[in-house]
mmCIF file of C-alpha atoms in Angstrom:
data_model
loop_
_atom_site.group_PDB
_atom_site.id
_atom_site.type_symbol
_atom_site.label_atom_id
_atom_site.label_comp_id
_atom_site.label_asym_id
_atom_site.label_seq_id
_atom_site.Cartn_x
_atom_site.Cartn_y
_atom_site.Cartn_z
ATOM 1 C CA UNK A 17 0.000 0.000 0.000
ATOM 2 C CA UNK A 18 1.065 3.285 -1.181
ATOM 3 C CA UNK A 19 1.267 6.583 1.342
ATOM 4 C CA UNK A 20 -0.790 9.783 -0.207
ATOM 5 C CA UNK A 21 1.615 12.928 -0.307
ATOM 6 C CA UNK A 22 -0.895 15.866 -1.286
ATOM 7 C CA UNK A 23 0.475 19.698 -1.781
ATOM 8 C CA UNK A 24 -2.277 22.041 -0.719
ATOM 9 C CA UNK A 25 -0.336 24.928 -1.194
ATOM 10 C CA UNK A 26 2.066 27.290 0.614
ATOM 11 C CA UNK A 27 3.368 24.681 3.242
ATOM 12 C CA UNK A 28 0.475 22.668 3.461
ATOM 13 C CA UNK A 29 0.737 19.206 3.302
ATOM 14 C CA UNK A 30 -1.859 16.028 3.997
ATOM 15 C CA UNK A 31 -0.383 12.551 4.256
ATOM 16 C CA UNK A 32 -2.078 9.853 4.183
ATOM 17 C CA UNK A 33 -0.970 6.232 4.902
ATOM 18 C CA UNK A 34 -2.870 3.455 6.315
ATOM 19 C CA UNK A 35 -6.118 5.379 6.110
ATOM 20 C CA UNK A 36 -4.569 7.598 9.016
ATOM 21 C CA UNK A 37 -3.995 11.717 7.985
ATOM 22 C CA UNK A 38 -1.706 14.012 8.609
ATOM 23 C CA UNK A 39 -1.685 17.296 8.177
ATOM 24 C CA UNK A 40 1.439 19.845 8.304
ATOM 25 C CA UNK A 41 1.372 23.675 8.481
ATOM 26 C CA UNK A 42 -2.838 24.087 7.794
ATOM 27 C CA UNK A 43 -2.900 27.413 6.449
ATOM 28 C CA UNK A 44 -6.111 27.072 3.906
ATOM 29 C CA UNK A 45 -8.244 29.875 4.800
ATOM 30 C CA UNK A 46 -6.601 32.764 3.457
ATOM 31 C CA UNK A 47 -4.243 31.414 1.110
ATOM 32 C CA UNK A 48 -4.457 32.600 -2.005
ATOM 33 C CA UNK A 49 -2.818 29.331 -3.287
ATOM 34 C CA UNK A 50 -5.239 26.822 -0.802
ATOM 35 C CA UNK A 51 -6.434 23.838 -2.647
ATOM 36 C CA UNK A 52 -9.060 23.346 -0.482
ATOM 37 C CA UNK A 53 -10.851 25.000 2.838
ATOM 38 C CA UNK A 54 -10.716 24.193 6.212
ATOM 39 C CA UNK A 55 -13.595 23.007 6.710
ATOM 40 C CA UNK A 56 -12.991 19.534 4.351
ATOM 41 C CA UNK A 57 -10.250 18.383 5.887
ATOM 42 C CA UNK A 58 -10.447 15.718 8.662
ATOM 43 C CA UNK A 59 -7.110 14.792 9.847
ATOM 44 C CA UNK A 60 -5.940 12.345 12.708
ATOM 45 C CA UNK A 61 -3.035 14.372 13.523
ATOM 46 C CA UNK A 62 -2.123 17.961 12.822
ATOM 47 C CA UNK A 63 1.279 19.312 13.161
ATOM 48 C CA UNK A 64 2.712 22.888 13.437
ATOM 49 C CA UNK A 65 6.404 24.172 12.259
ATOM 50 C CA UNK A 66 5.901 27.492 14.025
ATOM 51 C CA UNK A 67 3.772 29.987 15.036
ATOM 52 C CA UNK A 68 3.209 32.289 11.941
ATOM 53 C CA UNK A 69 -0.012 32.711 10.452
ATOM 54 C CA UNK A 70 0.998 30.985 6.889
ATOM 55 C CA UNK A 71 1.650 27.764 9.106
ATOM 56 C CA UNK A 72 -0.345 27.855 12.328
ATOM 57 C CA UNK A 73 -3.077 28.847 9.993
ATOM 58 C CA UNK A 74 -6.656 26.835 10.747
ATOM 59 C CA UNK A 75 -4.865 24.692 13.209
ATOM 60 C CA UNK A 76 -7.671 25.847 16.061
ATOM 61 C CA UNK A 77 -10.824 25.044 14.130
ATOM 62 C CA UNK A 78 -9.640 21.959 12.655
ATOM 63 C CA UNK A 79 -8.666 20.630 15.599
ATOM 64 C CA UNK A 80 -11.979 21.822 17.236
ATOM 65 C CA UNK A 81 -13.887 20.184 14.925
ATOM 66 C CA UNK A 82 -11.693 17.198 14.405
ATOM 67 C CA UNK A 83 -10.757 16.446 17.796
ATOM 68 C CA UNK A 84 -7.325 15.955 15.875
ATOM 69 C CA UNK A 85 -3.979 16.202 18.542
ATOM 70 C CA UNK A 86 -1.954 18.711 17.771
ATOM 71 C CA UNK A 87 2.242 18.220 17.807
ATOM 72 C CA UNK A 88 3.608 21.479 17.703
ATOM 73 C CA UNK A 89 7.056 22.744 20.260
ATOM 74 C CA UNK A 90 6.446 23.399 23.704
ATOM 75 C CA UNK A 91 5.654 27.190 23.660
ATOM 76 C CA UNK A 92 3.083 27.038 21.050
ATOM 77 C CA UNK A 93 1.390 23.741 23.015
ATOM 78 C CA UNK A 94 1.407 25.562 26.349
ATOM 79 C CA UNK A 95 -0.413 28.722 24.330
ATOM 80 C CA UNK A 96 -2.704 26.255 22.221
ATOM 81 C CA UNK A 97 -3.775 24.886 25.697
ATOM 82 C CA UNK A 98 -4.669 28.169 27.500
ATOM 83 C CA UNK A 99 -7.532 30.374 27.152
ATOM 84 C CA UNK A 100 -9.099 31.155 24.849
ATOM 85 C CA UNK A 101 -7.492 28.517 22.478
ATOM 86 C CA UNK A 102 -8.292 26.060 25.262
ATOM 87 C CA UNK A 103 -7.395 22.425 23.129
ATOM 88 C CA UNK A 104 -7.163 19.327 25.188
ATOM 89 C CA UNK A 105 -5.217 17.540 22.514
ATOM 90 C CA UNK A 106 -1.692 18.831 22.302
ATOM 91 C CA UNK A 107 1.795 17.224 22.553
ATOM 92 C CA UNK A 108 4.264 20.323 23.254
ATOM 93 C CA UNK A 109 7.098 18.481 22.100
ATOM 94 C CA UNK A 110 10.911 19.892 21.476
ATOM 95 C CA UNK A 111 13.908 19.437 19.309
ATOM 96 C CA UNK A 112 15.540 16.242 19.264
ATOM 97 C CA UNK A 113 12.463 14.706 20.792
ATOM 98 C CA UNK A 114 9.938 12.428 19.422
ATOM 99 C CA UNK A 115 7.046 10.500 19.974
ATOM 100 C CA UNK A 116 5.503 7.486 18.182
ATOM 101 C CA UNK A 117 1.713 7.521 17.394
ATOM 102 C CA UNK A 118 1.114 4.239 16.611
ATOM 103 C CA UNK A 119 1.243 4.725 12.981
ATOM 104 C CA UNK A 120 3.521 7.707 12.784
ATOM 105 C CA UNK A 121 6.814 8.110 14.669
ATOM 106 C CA UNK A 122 7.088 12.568 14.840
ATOM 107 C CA UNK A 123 10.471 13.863 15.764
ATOM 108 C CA UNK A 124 11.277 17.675 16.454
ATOM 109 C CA UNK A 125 14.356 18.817 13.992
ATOM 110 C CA UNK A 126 15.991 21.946 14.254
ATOM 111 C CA UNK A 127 15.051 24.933 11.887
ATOM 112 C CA UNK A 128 16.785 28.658 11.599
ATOM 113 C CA UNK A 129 13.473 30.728 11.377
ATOM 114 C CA UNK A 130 11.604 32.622 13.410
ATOM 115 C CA UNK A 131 8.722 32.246 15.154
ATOM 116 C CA UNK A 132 5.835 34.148 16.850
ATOM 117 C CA UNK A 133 2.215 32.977 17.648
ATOM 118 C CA UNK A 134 -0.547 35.423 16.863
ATOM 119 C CA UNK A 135 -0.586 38.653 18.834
ATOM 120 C CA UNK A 136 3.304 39.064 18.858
ATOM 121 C CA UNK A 137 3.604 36.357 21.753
ATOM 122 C CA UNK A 138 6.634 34.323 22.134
ATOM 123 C CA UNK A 139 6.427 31.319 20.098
ATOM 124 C CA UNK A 140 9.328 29.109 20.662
ATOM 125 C CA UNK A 141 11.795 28.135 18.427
ATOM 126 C CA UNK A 142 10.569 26.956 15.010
ATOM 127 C CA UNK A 143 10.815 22.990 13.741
ATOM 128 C CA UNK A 144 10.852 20.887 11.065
ATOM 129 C CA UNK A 145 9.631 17.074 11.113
ATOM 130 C CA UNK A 146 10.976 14.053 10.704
ATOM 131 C CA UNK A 147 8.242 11.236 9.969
ATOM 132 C CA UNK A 148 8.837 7.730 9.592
ATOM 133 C CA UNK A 149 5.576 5.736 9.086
ATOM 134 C CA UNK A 150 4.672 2.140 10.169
ATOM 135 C CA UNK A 151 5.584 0.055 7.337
ATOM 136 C CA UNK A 152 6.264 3.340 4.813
ATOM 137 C CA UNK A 153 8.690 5.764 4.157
ATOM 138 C CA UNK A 154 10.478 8.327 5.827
ATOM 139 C CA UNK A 155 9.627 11.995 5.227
ATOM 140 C CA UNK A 156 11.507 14.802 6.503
ATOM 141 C CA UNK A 157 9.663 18.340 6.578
ATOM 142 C CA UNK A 158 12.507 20.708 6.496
ATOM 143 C CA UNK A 159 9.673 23.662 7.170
ATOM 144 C CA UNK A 160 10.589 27.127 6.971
ATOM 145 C CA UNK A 161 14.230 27.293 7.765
ATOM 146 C CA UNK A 162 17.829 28.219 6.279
ATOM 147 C CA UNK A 163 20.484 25.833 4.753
ATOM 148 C CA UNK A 164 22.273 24.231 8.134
ATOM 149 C CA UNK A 165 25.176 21.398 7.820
ATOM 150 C CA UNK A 166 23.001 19.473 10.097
ATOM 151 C CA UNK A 167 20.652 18.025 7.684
ATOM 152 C CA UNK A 168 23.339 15.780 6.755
ATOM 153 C CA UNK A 169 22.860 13.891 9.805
ATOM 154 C CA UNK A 170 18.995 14.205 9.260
ATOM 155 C CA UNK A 171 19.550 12.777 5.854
ATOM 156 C CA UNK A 172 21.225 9.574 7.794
ATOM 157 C CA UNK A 173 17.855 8.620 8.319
ATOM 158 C CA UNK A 174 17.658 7.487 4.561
ATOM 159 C CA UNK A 175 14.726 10.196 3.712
ATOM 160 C CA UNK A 176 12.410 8.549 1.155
ATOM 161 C CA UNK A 177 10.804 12.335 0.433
ATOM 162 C CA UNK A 178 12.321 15.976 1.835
ATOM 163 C CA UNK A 179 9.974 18.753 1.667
ATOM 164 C CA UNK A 180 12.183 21.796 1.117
ATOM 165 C CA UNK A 181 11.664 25.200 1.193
ATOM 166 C CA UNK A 182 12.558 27.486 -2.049
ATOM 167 C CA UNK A 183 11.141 30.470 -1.977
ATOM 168 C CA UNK A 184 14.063 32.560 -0.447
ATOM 169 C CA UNK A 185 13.497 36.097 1.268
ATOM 170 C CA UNK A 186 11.932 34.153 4.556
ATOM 171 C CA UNK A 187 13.636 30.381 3.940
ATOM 172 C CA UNK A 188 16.329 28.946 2.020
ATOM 173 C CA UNK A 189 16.279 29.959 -1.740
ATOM 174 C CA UNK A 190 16.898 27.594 -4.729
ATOM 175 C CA UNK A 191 20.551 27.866 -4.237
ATOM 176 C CA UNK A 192 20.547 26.536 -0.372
ATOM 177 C CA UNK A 193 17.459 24.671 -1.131
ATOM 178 C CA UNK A 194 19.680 22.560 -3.664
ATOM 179 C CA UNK A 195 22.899 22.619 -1.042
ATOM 180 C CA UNK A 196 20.252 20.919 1.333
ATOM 181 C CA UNK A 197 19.575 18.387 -1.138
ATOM 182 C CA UNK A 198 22.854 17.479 -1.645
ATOM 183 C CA UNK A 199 23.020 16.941 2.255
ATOM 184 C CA UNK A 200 20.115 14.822 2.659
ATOM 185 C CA UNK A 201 20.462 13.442 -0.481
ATOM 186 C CA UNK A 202 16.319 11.966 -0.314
ATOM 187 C CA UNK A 203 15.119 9.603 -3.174
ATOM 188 C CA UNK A 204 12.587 12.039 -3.724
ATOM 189 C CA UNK A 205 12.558 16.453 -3.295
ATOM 190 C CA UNK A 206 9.122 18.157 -3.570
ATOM 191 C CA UNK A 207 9.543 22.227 -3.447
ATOM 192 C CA UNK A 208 7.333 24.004 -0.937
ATOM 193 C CA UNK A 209 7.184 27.756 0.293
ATOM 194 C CA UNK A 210 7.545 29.705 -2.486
ATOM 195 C CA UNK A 211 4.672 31.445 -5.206
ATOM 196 C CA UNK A 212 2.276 32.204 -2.730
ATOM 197 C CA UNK A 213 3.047 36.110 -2.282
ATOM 198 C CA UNK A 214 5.509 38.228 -4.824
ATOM 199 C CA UNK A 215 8.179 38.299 -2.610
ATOM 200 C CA UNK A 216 8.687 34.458 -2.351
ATOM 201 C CA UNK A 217 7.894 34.297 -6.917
ATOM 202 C CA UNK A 218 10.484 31.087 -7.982
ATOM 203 C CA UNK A 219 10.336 29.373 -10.652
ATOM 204 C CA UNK A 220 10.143 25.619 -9.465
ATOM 205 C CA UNK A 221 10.787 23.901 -13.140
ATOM 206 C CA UNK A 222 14.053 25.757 -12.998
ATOM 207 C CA UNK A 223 15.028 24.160 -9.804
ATOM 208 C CA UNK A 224 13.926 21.007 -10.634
ATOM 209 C CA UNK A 225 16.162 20.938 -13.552
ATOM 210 C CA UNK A 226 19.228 21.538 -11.371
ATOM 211 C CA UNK A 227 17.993 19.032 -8.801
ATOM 212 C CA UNK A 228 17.607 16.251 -11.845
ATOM 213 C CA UNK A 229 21.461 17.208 -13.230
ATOM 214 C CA UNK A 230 23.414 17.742 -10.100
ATOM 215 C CA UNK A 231 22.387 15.017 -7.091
ATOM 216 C CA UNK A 232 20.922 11.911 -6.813
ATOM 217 C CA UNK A 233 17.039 12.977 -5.757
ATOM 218 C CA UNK A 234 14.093 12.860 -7.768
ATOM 219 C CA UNK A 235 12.266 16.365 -8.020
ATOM 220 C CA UNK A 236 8.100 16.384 -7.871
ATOM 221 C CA UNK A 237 6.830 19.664 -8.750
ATOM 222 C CA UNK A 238 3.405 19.690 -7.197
ATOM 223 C CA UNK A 239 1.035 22.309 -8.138
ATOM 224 C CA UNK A 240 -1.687 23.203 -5.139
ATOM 225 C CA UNK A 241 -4.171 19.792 -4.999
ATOM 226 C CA UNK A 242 -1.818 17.611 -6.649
ATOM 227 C CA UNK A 243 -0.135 14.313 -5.180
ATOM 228 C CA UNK A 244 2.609 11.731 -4.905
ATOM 229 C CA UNK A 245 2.313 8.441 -4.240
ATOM 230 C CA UNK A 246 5.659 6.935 -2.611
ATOM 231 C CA UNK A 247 5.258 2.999 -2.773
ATOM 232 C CA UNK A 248 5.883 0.825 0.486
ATOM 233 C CA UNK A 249 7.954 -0.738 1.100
ATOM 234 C CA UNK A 250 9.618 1.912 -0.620
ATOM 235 C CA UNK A 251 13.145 0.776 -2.090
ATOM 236 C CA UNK A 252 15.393 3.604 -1.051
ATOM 237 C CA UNK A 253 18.162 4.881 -3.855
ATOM 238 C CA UNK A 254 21.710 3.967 -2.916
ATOM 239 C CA UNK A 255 23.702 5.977 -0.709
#
């Protein structure tokens, strides 16, 4: 059985394997790029990179409605779980940690960003996510963040699919994004993070191109609503 990679735009992203969902980064409402609304999404598990509005996004009324837990780092679980927010389902979790859901083991990576929660309130320090599902691959979630010589040792987890960041101005920009490649050096690269405002405008093809001629990855362009389908078990490339 095959897990379900779906890009629904900005940094969205809805996995599913097993029948289980999970859903990175929900910022739908809003989003000029959303491929779908809030309201028709019903993940198991939700999980927040950091508080910004393009990635904390509908995290609140999904998981109100849902009844979905919510991983997120410590900060922005102690804020989810105070008034007026007031979830019961959160796992403040921090870097280097990680926690196994049964279907889903989520660890906390490190990420250069920043990160505030609505208001201006301390948020913590940004993450990214490193997934490996029961039986599936491994996906690593690089979220908003800059090039770091770390994700070498993240790519030592033989990453079936990296989600990467391109957009530059607020993240890594095709240059770093294909450094981090290199690093990590995943079977598969999908490009996230960039085209949703003018100031983030790439040209993913372009990237893609250099991906294909100078490592060992395969790039997936995904345009908002599209998907991947990464087989399991999933034979990784050699090393």
């Amino acid at each position: 059985m095959s897990t379900h990679v779906q890009f629904l735009g900005h940094s969205c992203i809805l996995i599913e394997h097993h029948g289980k969902r999970l859903l990175i980064d929900p910022f739908l409402n809003g989003n000029p790029k959303a491929a779908a609304s809030a309201d028709t999404i019903h993940p198991h598990l939700i999980l927040v990179s950091h508080g910004h509005e393009d990635h904390l996004g509908d995290t609140i009324p999904i998981a109100k409605r849902t009844g979905a837990p919510v991983i997120a780092n410590f900060e922005i679980g102690q804020w989810l779980q105070a008034d007026p927010q007031s979830l019961e389902h959160v796992h403040g979790m921090q870097h280097g940690g990680g926690h196994d859901f049964g279907w889903v083991h989520v660890k906390l990576t490190l990420a250069f960003h920043g990160s505030t929660i609505p208001g201006g309130g301390y948020g913590g320090n940004p993450a990214g996510f490193l997934l490996k599902f029961k039986d599936g691959p491994t996906i690593y979630d690089a979220a908003d963040t800059a090039l770091f010589g770390d994700m070498k040792l993240i790519g030592e987890a033989c990453v079936d699919l990296a989600l990467l960041p391109i957009g530059d101005y607020y993240t890594m920009g095709p240059d770093d994004a294909l450094k981090a490649v290199q690093l990590i050096n995943p079977a598969r690269v999908v490009p996230i993070h960039y085209n949703t405002f003018p100031v983030i405008r790439q040209d993913p093809h372009l990237w893609a191109d250099r991906v294909q001629r100078e490592t060992k990855s395969t790039p997936h362009i995904l345009e908002p609503g599209e998907s991947l389908e990464i087989p399991a078990p999933h034979p990784h490339h050699s090393l």
